[in-house]
XYZ file of C-alpha atoms in Angstrom:
683
model
C -202.296 52.377 8.457
C -201.224 50.477 11.591
C -198.622 48.290 9.887
C -196.114 48.683 12.731
C -198.570 47.677 15.481
C -197.977 44.213 16.923
C -201.650 43.989 17.855
C -202.676 44.859 14.298
C -200.358 42.114 13.070
C -202.051 39.396 15.100
C -200.003 39.407 18.304
C -201.091 39.781 21.918
C -198.648 40.674 24.692
C -198.679 38.488 27.783
C -196.767 38.693 31.042
C -195.900 36.081 33.661
C -195.336 38.043 36.874
C -193.576 36.923 40.052
C -193.326 39.081 43.153
C -192.239 38.933 46.794
C -195.344 38.060 48.762
C -196.191 39.295 52.239
C -197.535 36.377 54.253
C -201.113 36.914 55.377
C -201.285 40.559 54.265
C -203.619 40.845 51.249
C -203.544 44.643 51.306
C -199.766 44.714 50.886
C -199.926 42.025 48.229
C -202.574 43.945 46.294
C -200.312 46.977 46.207
C -197.375 44.876 45.031
C -199.549 43.390 42.292
C -200.744 46.830 41.261
C -197.175 48.071 40.960
C -196.426 45.328 38.466
C -199.794 45.769 36.768
C -199.031 49.428 36.105
C -195.635 48.479 34.699
C -197.385 45.968 32.438
C -199.810 48.671 31.350
C -196.872 50.860 30.319
C -195.539 47.950 28.265
C -198.905 47.457 26.471
C -199.473 44.024 28.028
C -202.852 42.434 27.343
C -202.791 39.649 29.951
C -200.787 39.603 33.190
C -200.858 36.516 35.410
C -199.674 36.334 39.027
C -198.848 33.327 41.241
C -201.212 31.012 43.056
C -202.766 32.591 46.157
C -200.761 35.726 45.435
C -203.155 37.871 47.482
C -202.800 35.823 50.656
C -199.624 33.846 50.281
C -199.625 30.112 49.566
C -197.691 28.521 52.418
C -199.762 29.940 55.267
C -201.494 26.715 56.312
C -204.468 27.174 58.650
C -204.332 30.955 58.366
C -206.200 30.364 55.103
C -209.345 29.657 57.111
C -209.091 32.690 59.366
C -211.974 35.093 58.767
C -209.821 38.248 59.055
C -207.646 36.965 56.222
C -210.606 36.047 54.017
C -212.186 39.453 54.626
C -208.909 41.159 53.759
C -208.706 39.132 50.516
C -212.113 40.485 49.468
C -210.958 44.023 50.256
C -207.802 43.441 48.224
C -209.892 42.290 45.272
C -211.915 45.511 45.579
C -208.654 47.467 45.480
C -207.501 45.694 42.340
C -210.855 46.018 40.595
C -211.080 49.751 41.227
C -207.461 50.381 40.228
C -207.821 48.268 37.082
C -210.362 50.641 35.536
C -207.612 52.655 33.866
C -205.254 49.777 33.094
C -204.931 47.843 29.848
C -204.001 44.357 31.110
C -206.361 41.648 32.187
C -205.093 40.829 35.700
C -205.280 37.220 36.844
C -204.491 36.841 40.539
C -204.627 34.018 43.062
C -206.985 34.166 46.029
C -208.749 31.907 48.550
C -212.502 32.457 48.179
C -215.529 31.009 49.939
C -218.257 29.541 47.762
C -221.145 27.763 49.422
C -219.823 25.996 52.488
C -216.302 25.422 51.189
C -213.132 27.336 50.463
C -211.644 27.285 46.975
C -208.163 28.040 45.639
C -209.013 30.472 42.828
C -207.763 32.443 39.869
C -209.619 35.766 39.843
C -209.820 37.447 36.430
C -210.084 41.236 36.573
C -210.270 43.771 33.762
C -211.242 47.420 33.367
C -212.981 47.761 36.707
C -214.848 44.464 36.927
C -214.346 40.837 37.843
C -214.850 38.862 34.642
C -214.860 35.471 36.307
C -213.308 33.153 38.873
C -211.656 29.818 38.028
C -211.232 27.425 40.972
C -208.389 24.948 41.138
C -209.726 21.617 39.917
C -207.178 19.177 41.310
C -205.703 19.491 44.794
C -202.380 17.863 45.650
C -202.480 15.994 48.945
C -199.257 14.006 48.799
C -195.653 14.487 49.926
C -195.351 18.119 51.083
C -198.884 19.109 50.016
C -201.980 19.174 52.257
C -204.371 21.297 50.228
C -207.456 19.199 50.907
C -207.194 20.243 54.537
C -208.207 23.749 53.433
C -209.772 23.663 49.980
C -212.441 21.878 48.021
C -211.613 20.681 44.489
C -213.206 22.798 41.785
C -213.595 20.191 39.073
C -217.307 19.821 39.850
C -218.033 23.551 39.781
C -218.690 23.905 36.055
C -221.543 26.259 35.215
C -221.540 27.881 38.665
C -221.800 31.501 39.817
C -220.077 33.145 42.786
C -221.100 36.381 44.464
C -218.337 38.980 44.598
C -218.687 42.672 45.365
C -222.440 42.268 45.598
C -222.989 40.796 42.159
C -222.979 37.388 40.477
C -219.744 36.407 38.721
C -219.160 33.323 36.521
C -217.414 30.620 38.565
C -215.885 27.351 37.397
C -212.976 25.762 35.515
C -215.026 26.043 32.299
C -214.550 29.768 31.635
C -213.072 31.250 28.455
C -212.337 34.969 28.357
C -212.616 36.178 24.765
C -211.470 39.612 23.578
C -214.080 41.106 21.260
C -211.566 43.416 19.595
C -208.454 41.199 19.366
C -209.211 38.265 17.046
C -207.955 34.982 18.445
C -207.334 36.156 22.018
C -209.224 33.631 24.166
C -207.868 33.114 27.696
C -208.258 30.255 30.161
C -206.819 30.014 33.675
C -205.916 26.953 35.701
C -204.037 26.618 38.972
C -200.776 24.765 39.632
C -201.594 21.047 40.078
C -204.132 21.259 37.271
C -201.317 20.995 34.720
C -199.804 17.917 36.365
C -202.771 15.602 35.828
C -203.180 13.429 32.705
C -206.021 15.517 31.262
C -205.667 19.070 32.586
C -208.480 21.636 32.397
C -206.365 23.669 29.973
C -206.329 20.774 27.473
C -210.115 20.818 27.383
C -210.064 24.626 27.242
C -207.759 24.554 24.217
C -210.175 22.219 22.445
C -212.970 24.633 23.379
C -211.105 27.514 21.719
C -208.702 28.956 24.297
C -205.470 30.144 22.713
C -203.726 31.615 25.772
C -203.559 29.213 28.717
C -202.536 30.548 32.116
C -201.184 28.718 35.133
C -201.061 30.394 38.533
C -198.669 28.207 40.475
C -197.034 28.077 43.876
C -194.914 24.946 43.312
C -192.117 24.815 45.871
C -188.766 24.242 44.258
C -186.755 21.056 44.594
C -183.852 19.784 42.532
C -185.078 18.945 39.027
C -188.574 20.394 39.401
C -187.888 23.379 37.149
C -187.081 20.995 34.308
C -190.314 19.125 34.986
C -192.276 22.379 34.787
C -190.680 23.143 31.430
C -191.652 19.683 30.214
C -195.273 20.154 31.276
C -195.686 23.642 29.838
C -193.858 22.891 26.624
C -195.831 19.719 26.049
C -199.205 21.294 26.723
C -198.490 24.283 24.510
C -197.364 21.965 21.702
C -200.262 19.522 21.921
C -202.776 22.313 22.480
C -201.489 24.537 19.663
C -201.563 27.254 22.289
C -199.570 29.691 24.357
C -198.922 28.644 27.936
C -198.069 31.316 30.499
C -196.731 30.064 33.820
C -195.735 31.795 37.035
C -194.726 30.317 40.396
C -194.519 31.636 43.940
C -191.204 33.093 45.013
C -189.655 35.363 47.590
C -191.633 35.883 50.806
C -193.364 32.508 50.991
C -192.719 30.603 54.189
C -189.533 28.543 54.196
C -190.415 26.566 57.315
C -190.063 23.358 55.327
C -189.890 24.489 51.688
C -188.228 26.917 49.320
C -189.538 28.894 46.325
C -187.954 30.128 43.111
C -190.482 32.468 41.442
C -190.203 30.775 38.058
C -191.853 32.520 35.094
C -192.085 31.378 31.472
C -194.094 31.708 28.295
C -194.352 28.915 25.731
C -195.986 28.923 22.303
C -196.544 25.743 20.307
C -193.724 24.044 22.177
C -191.239 26.910 21.799
C -189.981 28.975 24.732
C -190.652 32.685 24.144
C -189.603 34.126 27.500
C -188.253 32.991 30.848
C -187.340 34.946 33.981
C -184.466 34.609 36.435
C -185.312 32.338 39.330
C -184.704 33.016 43.052
C -185.036 36.751 42.537
C -185.534 38.998 45.549
C -187.235 41.585 43.342
C -190.446 41.510 41.334
C -189.883 40.245 37.816
C -191.958 39.948 34.700
C -191.452 37.702 31.678
C -193.107 39.431 28.733
C -193.698 37.966 25.284
C -195.846 38.625 22.249
C -197.958 35.588 21.431
C -198.719 35.028 17.748
C -202.473 34.507 17.761
C -202.573 34.157 13.972
C -200.138 31.278 14.199
C -202.202 29.490 16.839
C -205.368 29.805 14.771
C -203.554 28.644 11.629
C -202.028 25.628 13.369
C -205.458 24.496 14.495
C -206.947 24.972 11.038
C -204.183 22.891 9.486
C -204.232 20.113 12.074
C -207.696 18.727 11.515
C -207.166 16.065 14.186
C -207.200 18.872 16.755
C -210.883 19.512 16.128
C -211.558 15.807 15.745
C -210.301 15.462 19.321
C -212.789 18.169 20.357
C -215.601 16.169 18.759
C -214.608 13.121 20.794
C -215.099 15.086 24.018
C -217.916 17.305 22.764
C -220.169 16.616 25.762
C -217.689 18.368 28.053
C -216.178 20.846 25.608
C -219.538 22.259 24.546
C -220.271 23.192 28.164
C -217.498 25.790 28.279
C -218.758 29.314 28.823
C -217.407 32.401 27.054
C -217.020 35.713 28.849
C -216.528 38.610 26.446
C -214.367 41.631 27.217
C -212.991 44.547 25.233
C -209.244 44.957 25.500
C -208.914 48.258 23.554
C -205.249 47.649 22.690
C -203.030 50.605 21.868
C -202.408 51.583 18.267
C -199.036 52.343 16.766
C -195.637 50.766 17.256
C -195.295 49.062 20.633
C -192.307 47.014 19.505
C -192.218 43.248 19.271
C -191.412 41.224 22.366
C -190.297 37.946 20.856
C -187.320 36.692 18.912
C -187.862 36.395 15.153
C -185.468 34.001 13.456
C -183.738 35.446 10.420
C -183.481 31.905 9.130
C -186.619 29.958 10.100
C -185.154 26.778 8.624
C -181.819 27.194 10.455
C -181.683 27.160 14.279
C -179.454 29.679 16.056
C -178.643 27.232 18.847
C -175.491 25.219 17.948
C -176.731 21.956 19.454
C -180.114 22.202 17.761
C -178.496 23.140 14.439
C -176.213 20.101 14.652
C -179.229 17.902 15.375
C -181.165 19.363 12.427
C -178.217 18.875 10.088
C -177.783 15.284 11.256
C -181.430 14.556 10.569
C -181.559 16.431 7.253
C -178.520 14.663 5.824
C -179.655 11.245 6.968
C -183.182 11.776 5.661
C -181.702 12.454 2.238
C -179.208 9.608 2.396
C -181.770 7.062 3.616
C -184.296 8.192 1.031
C -181.810 7.615 -1.773
C -180.749 4.256 -0.307
C -184.318 2.996 -0.269
C -184.947 4.190 -3.808
C -181.855 2.316 -5.036
C -182.895 -0.866 -3.202
C -186.387 -0.660 -4.674
C -185.076 -0.236 -8.234
C -182.379 -2.889 -8.010
C -179.166 -1.061 -7.172
C -178.832 1.185 -10.225
C -175.886 3.444 -10.825
C -176.382 7.091 -9.928
C -176.072 9.706 -12.667
C -175.604 13.238 -11.464
C -174.701 16.535 -13.088
C -172.068 18.388 -11.071
C -171.480 22.073 -11.626
C -169.243 22.861 -8.677
C -172.135 24.808 -7.151
C -173.815 24.371 -3.784
C -176.759 22.147 -4.722
C -175.025 19.612 -6.958
C -172.189 19.400 -4.436
C -174.637 18.554 -1.690
C -176.442 15.978 -3.814
C -173.070 14.404 -4.663
C -172.029 13.956 -1.027
C -175.483 12.545 -0.240
C -174.988 10.025 -3.055
C -171.477 9.176 -1.870
C -172.681 8.519 1.674
C -175.548 6.377 0.399
C -173.112 4.237 -1.617
C -170.856 3.875 1.436
C -173.765 2.702 3.591
C -174.869 0.209 0.949
C -171.331 -1.181 0.673
C -171.094 -0.248 -2.990
C -168.136 1.440 -4.718
C -168.401 5.173 -5.211
C -167.334 4.564 -8.788
C -170.965 3.561 -9.373
C -171.740 7.268 -9.152
C -171.358 8.751 -12.631
C -170.680 12.461 -12.226
C -170.772 14.667 -15.315
C -169.717 18.254 -15.560
C -171.223 19.884 -18.632
C -169.692 23.290 -19.337
C -171.842 25.823 -21.147
C -171.317 29.317 -22.489
C -170.780 30.886 -19.045
C -169.191 28.104 -17.018
C -166.341 29.506 -14.958
C -163.026 27.777 -14.582
C -163.337 27.819 -10.777
C -166.671 26.002 -10.566
C -165.636 23.517 -13.234
C -162.400 22.890 -11.378
C -164.261 22.415 -8.087
C -166.601 19.900 -9.698
C -163.708 17.891 -11.090
C -161.570 18.054 -7.954
C -164.437 17.037 -5.695
C -165.495 14.174 -7.947
C -161.989 12.798 -8.250
C -161.297 13.131 -4.526
C -164.534 11.318 -3.705
C -163.596 8.510 -6.059
C -166.677 8.722 -8.260
C -166.549 8.178 -12.016
C -166.058 11.628 -13.477
C -166.536 12.795 -17.069
C -166.728 16.091 -18.898
C -169.361 16.614 -21.581
C -169.209 19.954 -23.373
C -172.748 21.012 -24.315
C -171.720 24.123 -26.275
C -171.591 22.505 -29.746
C -175.020 20.918 -29.297
C -176.435 24.120 -27.807
C -175.082 26.191 -30.665
C -176.556 23.770 -33.180
C -179.929 23.812 -31.481
C -179.978 27.612 -31.325
C -179.020 27.791 -34.990
C -181.683 25.241 -35.956
C -184.229 27.370 -34.099
C -183.131 30.511 -35.873
C -182.033 32.079 -32.615
C -179.467 34.907 -33.046
C -177.123 33.292 -30.526
C -176.824 30.365 -32.935
C -175.068 32.791 -35.277
C -172.811 34.117 -32.520
C -174.889 37.190 -31.641
C -174.914 38.119 -27.916
C -178.650 37.597 -27.363
C -178.901 36.101 -23.905
C -182.612 35.592 -23.281
C -184.523 32.846 -21.495
C -184.329 30.630 -24.593
C -180.553 30.944 -24.578
C -180.485 29.894 -20.923
C -183.009 27.074 -21.165
C -181.356 25.482 -24.194
C -178.325 24.904 -21.989
C -180.262 23.788 -18.920
C -182.428 21.468 -21.008
C -179.553 19.903 -22.875
C -177.770 19.049 -19.645
C -180.666 17.015 -18.370
C -181.412 15.561 -21.788
C -177.901 14.156 -21.763
C -178.216 12.975 -18.140
C -181.388 11.002 -18.818
C -179.922 9.369 -21.904
C -176.708 8.613 -20.029
C -178.776 6.981 -17.297
C -180.458 4.818 -19.957
C -177.081 3.964 -21.418
C -175.392 2.984 -18.142
C -178.295 1.433 -16.263
C -178.668 4.290 -13.842
C -181.071 6.882 -12.467
C -180.707 10.646 -12.583
C -180.280 12.162 -9.140
C -181.862 15.614 -8.980
C -180.038 18.524 -7.415
C -182.532 21.420 -7.353
C -183.500 22.531 -3.851
C -186.790 23.489 -2.207
C -186.111 27.242 -2.438
C -185.570 27.048 -6.192
C -188.775 25.043 -6.578
C -190.733 27.638 -4.609
C -189.433 30.428 -6.836
C -189.709 28.447 -10.055
C -185.956 28.844 -10.592
C -185.696 25.678 -12.653
C -186.212 24.623 -16.248
C -189.423 22.672 -16.769
C -189.563 19.254 -18.361
C -186.208 18.054 -19.588
C -184.345 20.390 -17.277
C -183.394 20.670 -13.634
C -187.077 20.491 -12.613
C -186.962 16.793 -13.545
C -185.019 13.739 -12.358
C -185.645 10.132 -11.372
C -185.232 11.008 -7.679
C -184.426 14.435 -6.236
C -182.640 14.217 -2.897
C -182.622 18.026 -2.518
C -186.299 18.728 -3.227
C -187.172 19.030 0.467
C -184.239 21.075 1.728
C -184.113 24.897 1.539
C -181.118 26.763 0.181
C -180.322 28.461 3.502
C -179.970 25.106 5.274
C -177.779 23.366 2.690
C -174.617 25.297 3.481
C -174.965 24.368 7.176
C -175.520 20.692 6.384
C -172.354 20.700 4.283
C -170.441 22.344 7.148
C -171.845 19.695 9.489
C -170.703 16.945 7.101
C -167.216 18.466 7.190
C -167.259 18.578 10.996
C -168.420 14.957 11.241
C -165.448 13.740 9.202
C -167.353 11.553 6.741
C -164.766 12.386 4.087
C -161.061 13.169 4.153
C -159.394 16.553 4.614
C -158.873 17.107 0.892
C -162.578 16.649 0.184
C -163.457 18.914 3.106
C -161.216 21.676 1.750
C -163.055 21.667 -1.588
C -166.415 21.624 0.197
C -165.354 24.726 2.158
C -164.484 26.545 -1.073
C -167.825 25.703 -2.631
C -169.828 26.842 0.399
C -168.125 30.242 0.295
C -168.659 31.052 -3.395
C -171.484 33.185 -4.824
C -174.565 31.385 -6.133
C -174.822 31.596 -9.922
C -176.600 29.579 -12.651
C -173.685 30.333 -15.014
C -175.868 30.431 -18.112
C -175.159 33.969 -19.349
C -171.608 35.117 -20.123
C -170.184 37.939 -18.028
C -170.506 41.455 -19.342
C -167.849 44.125 -19.655
C -167.518 44.284 -15.869
C -166.588 40.565 -15.824
C -169.132 40.062 -13.055
C -170.691 36.587 -13.181
C -174.425 36.126 -13.474
C -175.983 36.328 -9.997
C -179.035 34.258 -9.053
C -179.872 36.444 -6.065
C -179.813 39.642 -8.098
C -182.528 38.104 -10.248
C -184.835 36.339 -7.817
C -183.815 37.928 -4.529
C -181.605 37.041 -1.564
C -182.247 33.470 -0.524
C -182.147 34.611 3.095
C -185.231 36.772 2.550
C -186.946 34.393 0.154
C -186.581 31.422 2.491
C -187.951 33.612 5.286
C -191.009 34.323 3.139
C -191.287 30.704 2.019
C -191.489 29.481 5.611
C -194.157 31.965 6.631
C -196.238 31.441 3.487
C -195.971 27.658 3.422
C -195.817 26.721 7.101
C -197.767 29.579 8.678
C -200.150 30.712 5.931
C -199.305 34.283 6.950
C -200.565 37.444 5.301
C -197.935 39.164 3.122
C -198.030 42.327 5.248
C -197.344 40.280 8.373
C -194.422 38.566 6.649
C -193.040 42.013 5.832
C -193.569 43.069 9.460
C -191.729 39.999 10.748
C -188.914 40.364 8.208
C -188.567 44.012 9.208
C -187.990 42.995 12.833
C -185.695 40.119 11.888
C -183.531 41.850 9.293
C -183.476 45.611 9.955
C -180.422 45.509 12.238
C -177.509 43.186 11.519
C -176.147 43.718 15.039
C -179.349 42.670 16.809
C -180.407 39.123 17.557
C -178.714 35.809 16.928
C -177.082 34.425 13.790
C -176.683 30.717 13.048
C -173.363 29.250 14.200
C -170.663 29.531 11.573
C -172.540 32.071 9.466
C -169.854 34.208 7.748
C -169.349 37.658 9.258
C -169.199 39.362 5.853
C -172.669 38.044 5.000
C -174.291 39.371 8.159
C -176.182 42.213 6.553
C -179.470 44.044 7.045
C -182.408 44.794 4.745
C -184.626 47.835 4.934
C -188.394 47.731 4.530
C -188.210 48.864 0.902
C -185.980 45.915 -0.012
C -188.116 43.523 2.005
C -191.275 44.642 0.244
C -189.664 44.495 -3.207
C -188.417 40.929 -2.836
C -191.677 39.855 -1.206
C -193.523 40.959 -4.347
C -191.009 39.024 -6.449
C -191.553 35.924 -4.311
C -195.348 36.068 -4.474
C -195.345 36.678 -8.220
C -192.947 33.846 -8.954
C -194.454 31.472 -6.383
C -197.883 31.600 -7.966
C -196.684 31.727 -11.574
C -194.568 28.573 -11.238
C -196.891 26.137 -9.513
C -197.168 24.178 -12.784
C -193.540 23.108 -12.279
C -194.209 21.924 -8.734
C -197.360 20.066 -9.821
C -195.156 17.747 -11.890
C -192.298 17.113 -9.474
C -190.464 13.802 -9.306
C -190.125 11.923 -6.038
C -187.894 13.194 -3.253
C -187.960 13.083 0.563
C -189.538 15.743 2.745
C -186.757 17.059 4.971
C -187.850 20.061 7.071
C -190.908 20.581 9.232
C -191.512 23.802 7.331
C -192.960 21.714 4.516
C -192.139 20.445 1.073
C -193.169 21.434 -2.448
C -194.361 18.001 -3.531
C -197.938 17.808 -4.860
C -198.112 14.431 -3.103
C -196.799 15.871 0.143
C -197.956 18.916 2.057
C -198.305 21.510 -0.702
C -201.265 21.221 -3.042
C -202.174 24.198 -5.184
C -203.843 24.675 -8.578
C -201.356 25.497 -11.301
C -203.534 28.319 -12.584
C -203.982 30.179 -9.272
C -203.100 33.887 -9.240
C -201.299 36.046 -6.688
C -203.779 38.938 -6.977
C -205.333 38.547 -3.504
C -201.940 38.309 -1.791
C -200.505 41.284 -3.676
C -203.637 43.327 -2.991
C -203.326 42.663 0.745
C -199.726 43.850 0.680
C -200.637 46.964 -1.336
C -203.409 47.773 1.114
C -201.411 47.276 4.315
C -197.971 48.360 3.097
C -198.304 50.512 -0.039
C -195.181 50.889 -2.116
C -195.351 54.649 -1.571
C -195.009 54.146 2.190
C -191.511 52.692 1.884
C -190.081 54.998 -0.779
């Protein structure tokens, strides 16, 4: 079993390398490259990319056409090829090479003692500080060509894909500097042709603001190409006669920055990251328009050539060189979290506004328990009424105590409702529930402490039965409160229960995000201090359905003890729904995200006492619970009422981006987990 291997789990390690160059001394530069290549080998790197013209130096002007330099470049390539025989990484270095009667600015791809191919720079800058056409020929017309190196023919052209035969999904393409700055870069075509890891060997002298522009280019291309983009720029040692250099390195994946190095370093530096090849493949499968775009340009895309190589990655645990978010739905960055909360809240508010306009301004009927979800739905409703210029008294809030309702949650529901100025009422469901249980012949109807699912669902069903009839009676609609996490786990009562409503504002928002949206609402000052104080209390309390009376220990019923910690279950939900990931990979990712509470980032404002860790045994256990419940409860999601999609991670609506047969089984998913991470391995 290679469960702990990043390569086994669908990752490939890449490195963007910057180094002090020695002007016009390819032998010295080859040795400097080899020093970093050996360090990359020790770190189990699969692909290491070096700057543009890294063997010769970029800013050397007419020295580029001096025969001694060009001869020394060929010798330096020989040095790298021979030394690479015992190294793991594919080395991609910059070199000026003669082909035919012209000189080309090239990316030379070397691996395990041979040159796999040479990619010439397609587009040459010849404006402002650049004069590349004085020395080089553009390579955009060199598709399908061959160059002679070391006495043998080598594929030559911007149309080369380097595909690892033993690492599924690892397909590499290299372009050079200016190539990424044109409207349709070679790497865009390469991505359509199947490249997943796009490399850019750059020189790019630094000026004020250019680093931000580079980020924009690389981020955009990685996002639109559903690819990784690995960028490195020339740094220390290049001529500063008229320019300066910063040695910028970065790795992007699908628009997200995985790694970035310090700029203006006097020492060699390497930005290393593990690229999720599975994710890239999945994104392309899901986005059918990606392949449609390939079909549009099929005449060019089909001409790409594939060069196979065997990486032979190491087995065993090589660590994981990327940040894994504990909360995929909740950003760690404060500014991004605030932006997400702003959008989430307004998506919900605007969705409810439009539904009310379409119906004819009905009243809003909502069941309030004093818990997290109904609280959030209530403040969404209140904001919607404010924006529509209607009185909050048109919100009819009902608290409906059952057999296990605590005084604190009931009090919170009442206090919040009254402070918000909505119309508040209490409707005790216990007499009706007792009568129904008795009519059914259930022991609890005779006062016996039999607290089974029937006992729970009688209460949950009665609450919504009353809400629907109250909506009929008062000319209103029932606003749903159940969240996306509960829908994924089937933690809702089907039919006349919390699975149903006229419009569910919470259906698209996961449990782990709700508390942060409420905190954001407090910070934005939409309501007064008294309301905010109650909201703070509600956010801090334990999540409970309050359907079963406390036992002798007086401990209230805990949702998370039954269906698992929402932190872990939302983690799984994201990677199942958004990424289509294998269960064993989800366990691998959760292990890296959650094994050490002191490592990594936590979302802003996340309570210190809740910053805990989970071991692999716990992760596996709750993953099995998730998969079992997720498949068994699709019938509830197949009959969901309307509600807005909120997060990019998806929604559970059968009309949105989750369609699944109600009678599907989890057997294949559970079997994969048993095979890759047997229960006995974590005991």
